[in-house]
GROMACS .gro file of C-alpha atoms in nm:
model
  110
    1MET     CA    1   1.931   0.815   1.990
    2SER     CA    2   1.973   0.809   1.621
    3PRO     CA    3   1.673   0.818   1.399
    4THR     CA    4   1.553   0.534   1.275
    5ALA     CA    5   1.490   0.460   0.881
    6TYR     CA    6   1.321   0.193   0.671
    7ILE     CA    7   1.361   0.170   0.262
    8LEU     CA    8   1.076  -0.097   0.177
    9ARG     CA    9   1.148  -0.364   0.017
   10GLN     CA   10   0.741  -0.468  -0.081
   11PRO     CA   11   0.460  -0.231  -0.105
   12VAL     CA   12   0.290  -0.176   0.195
   13ALA     CA   13  -0.071  -0.016   0.244
   14ALA     CA   14  -0.051   0.295   0.454
   15GLN     CA   15  -0.273   0.531   0.581
   16ARG     CA   16  -0.211   0.934   0.610
   17PRO     CA   17  -0.421   1.048   0.926
   18SER     CA   18  -0.718   1.300   0.932
   19ARG     CA   19  -0.624   1.653   0.963
   20TRP     CA   20  -0.683   1.995   0.962
   21ASP     CA   21  -0.601   2.221   0.653
   22ILE     CA   22  -0.548   2.641   0.811
   23HIS     CA   23  -0.593   2.869   0.548
   24ALA     CA   24  -0.652   3.267   0.610
   25ARG     CA   25  -1.039   3.242   0.732
   26TYR     CA   26  -1.124   2.896   0.703
   27ALA     CA   27  -1.016   2.550   0.789
   28MET     CA   28  -1.147   2.230   0.638
   29ARG     CA   29  -1.102   1.888   0.769
   30GLN     CA   30  -0.896   1.686   0.533
   31PRO     CA   31  -1.014   1.324   0.576
   32GLU     CA   32  -0.787   0.987   0.615
   33GLU     CA   33  -0.630   0.880   0.265
   34SER     CA   34  -0.518   0.538   0.192
   35LEU     CA   35  -0.135   0.496   0.016
   36GLU     CA   36   0.002   0.223  -0.172
   37LEU     CA   37   0.349   0.267  -0.058
   38PRO     CA   38   0.629   0.104  -0.347
   39PRO     CA   39   0.920  -0.092  -0.307
   40GLY     CA   40   1.206   0.192  -0.227
   41THR     CA   41   0.974   0.443  -0.046
   42TRP     CA   42   1.203   0.573   0.238
   43LEU     CA   43   1.021   0.573   0.626
   44LEU     CA   44   1.149   0.755   0.910
   45MET     CA   45   1.020   0.641   1.231
   46LEU     CA   46   0.823   0.925   1.409
   47PRO     CA   47   0.890   0.895   1.833
   48GLU     CA   48   0.608   0.792   1.997
   49SER     CA   49   0.296   0.949   2.094
   50THR     CA   50   0.327   1.046   2.485
   51ASP     CA   51  -0.022   1.073   2.570
   52GLY     CA   52  -0.077   0.694   2.722
   53ARG     CA   53  -0.294   0.645   2.444
   54SER     CA   54  -0.292   0.369   2.208
   55HIS     CA   55  -0.166   0.448   1.834
   56PRO     CA   56  -0.051   0.259   1.512
   57PRO     CA   57   0.322   0.326   1.446
   58HIS     CA   58   0.391   0.694   1.223
   59TYR     CA   59   0.660   0.740   1.010
   60ARG     CA   60   0.753   1.037   0.788
   61LEU     CA   61   0.793   0.994   0.411
   62ALA     CA   62   1.102   1.135   0.230
   63ASP     CA   63   0.819   1.443   0.067
   64GLY     CA   64   0.711   1.463   0.486
   65ARG     CA   65   0.383   1.320   0.442
   66VAL     CA   66   0.335   1.151   0.780
   67VAL     CA   67   0.176   0.792   0.733
   68CYS     CA   68   0.091   0.532   0.968
   69LEU     CA   69   0.060   0.142   0.938
   70ASP     CA   70  -0.156  -0.056   1.118
   71ALA     CA   71   0.096  -0.240   1.264
   72PRO     CA   72   0.530  -0.181   1.276
   73LEU     CA   73   0.756  -0.277   1.014
   74THR     CA   74   0.891  -0.660   0.992
   75ALA     CA   75   1.232  -0.739   0.863
   76GLY     CA   76   1.027  -0.898   0.555
   77GLN     CA   77   0.872  -0.564   0.403
   78ALA     CA   78   1.166  -0.346   0.486
   79ASP     CA   79   1.569  -0.293   0.516
   80PRO     CA   80   1.709  -0.059   0.783
   81LEU     CA   81   1.849   0.300   0.587
   82THR     CA   82   2.175   0.344   0.643
   83ASP     CA   83   2.280   0.575   0.378
   84SER     CA   84   2.421   0.865   0.605
   85GLN     CA   85   2.310   1.140   0.312
   86ALA     CA   86   1.951   0.973   0.324
   87LEU     CA   87   1.893   1.013   0.691
   88THR     CA   88   2.028   1.355   0.732
   89ALA     CA   89   1.754   1.444   0.449
   90LEU     CA   90   1.506   1.218   0.615
   91THR     CA   91   1.565   1.409   0.968
   92ALA     CA   92   1.666   1.756   0.805
   93TYR     CA   93   1.242   1.780   0.692
   94ARG     CA   94   1.093   2.087   0.894
   95SER     CA   95   0.745   2.232   0.745
   96LEU     CA   96   0.723   2.575   0.631
   97GLU     CA   97   0.595   2.733   0.963
   98GLN     CA   98   0.879   2.545   1.140
   99ALA     CA   99   1.120   2.696   0.849
  100VAL     CA  100   0.988   3.034   0.882
  101GLU     CA  101   0.987   3.047   1.291
  102GLU     CA  102   1.336   2.855   1.337
  103ASP     CA  103   1.456   3.075   1.037
  104TRP     CA  104   1.339   3.446   1.097
  105GLY     CA  105   1.173   3.409   1.395
  106LEU     CA  106   0.804   3.471   1.275
  107GLN     CA  107   0.537   3.284   1.358
  108VAL     CA  108   0.323   3.256   1.056
  109GLU     CA  109  -0.109   3.310   1.184
  110HIS     CA  110  -0.336   3.122   1.024
   0.00000   0.00000   0.00000
C-alpha cells in the first residue's frame, strides 16, 4: 500500500501528543502542545493504532514531529501530495535511534 500524504491548503490546528524525553539518568514527560500548521505544510498519514481503542488521526510532519488532529483532513483543508520526491522524503524519516540500529546494528540505551 502506498503512503498517504497531504499538503495543507489552509491553516490547521494540531496537537503534538504528550511524550517522554529520556536522557542518561532521568526522564521528563513533555505535555501535549498545540501547533498551528500553515498552508503548504506536508503531512504523512500514519497507520491507525491496532490496540482496539479510538485515537485521533496521527500525521508525521516533514521535520519528523508527530501531530494529531481532531478529525481526518477534508478535501477543503488539504490536497493529496503526489510529488514522488516529496513522498520519498516523508517516508524515509528515521529517528536517531532507528538510524543507529539499522545502519550500525547498535541499540542506544537511555
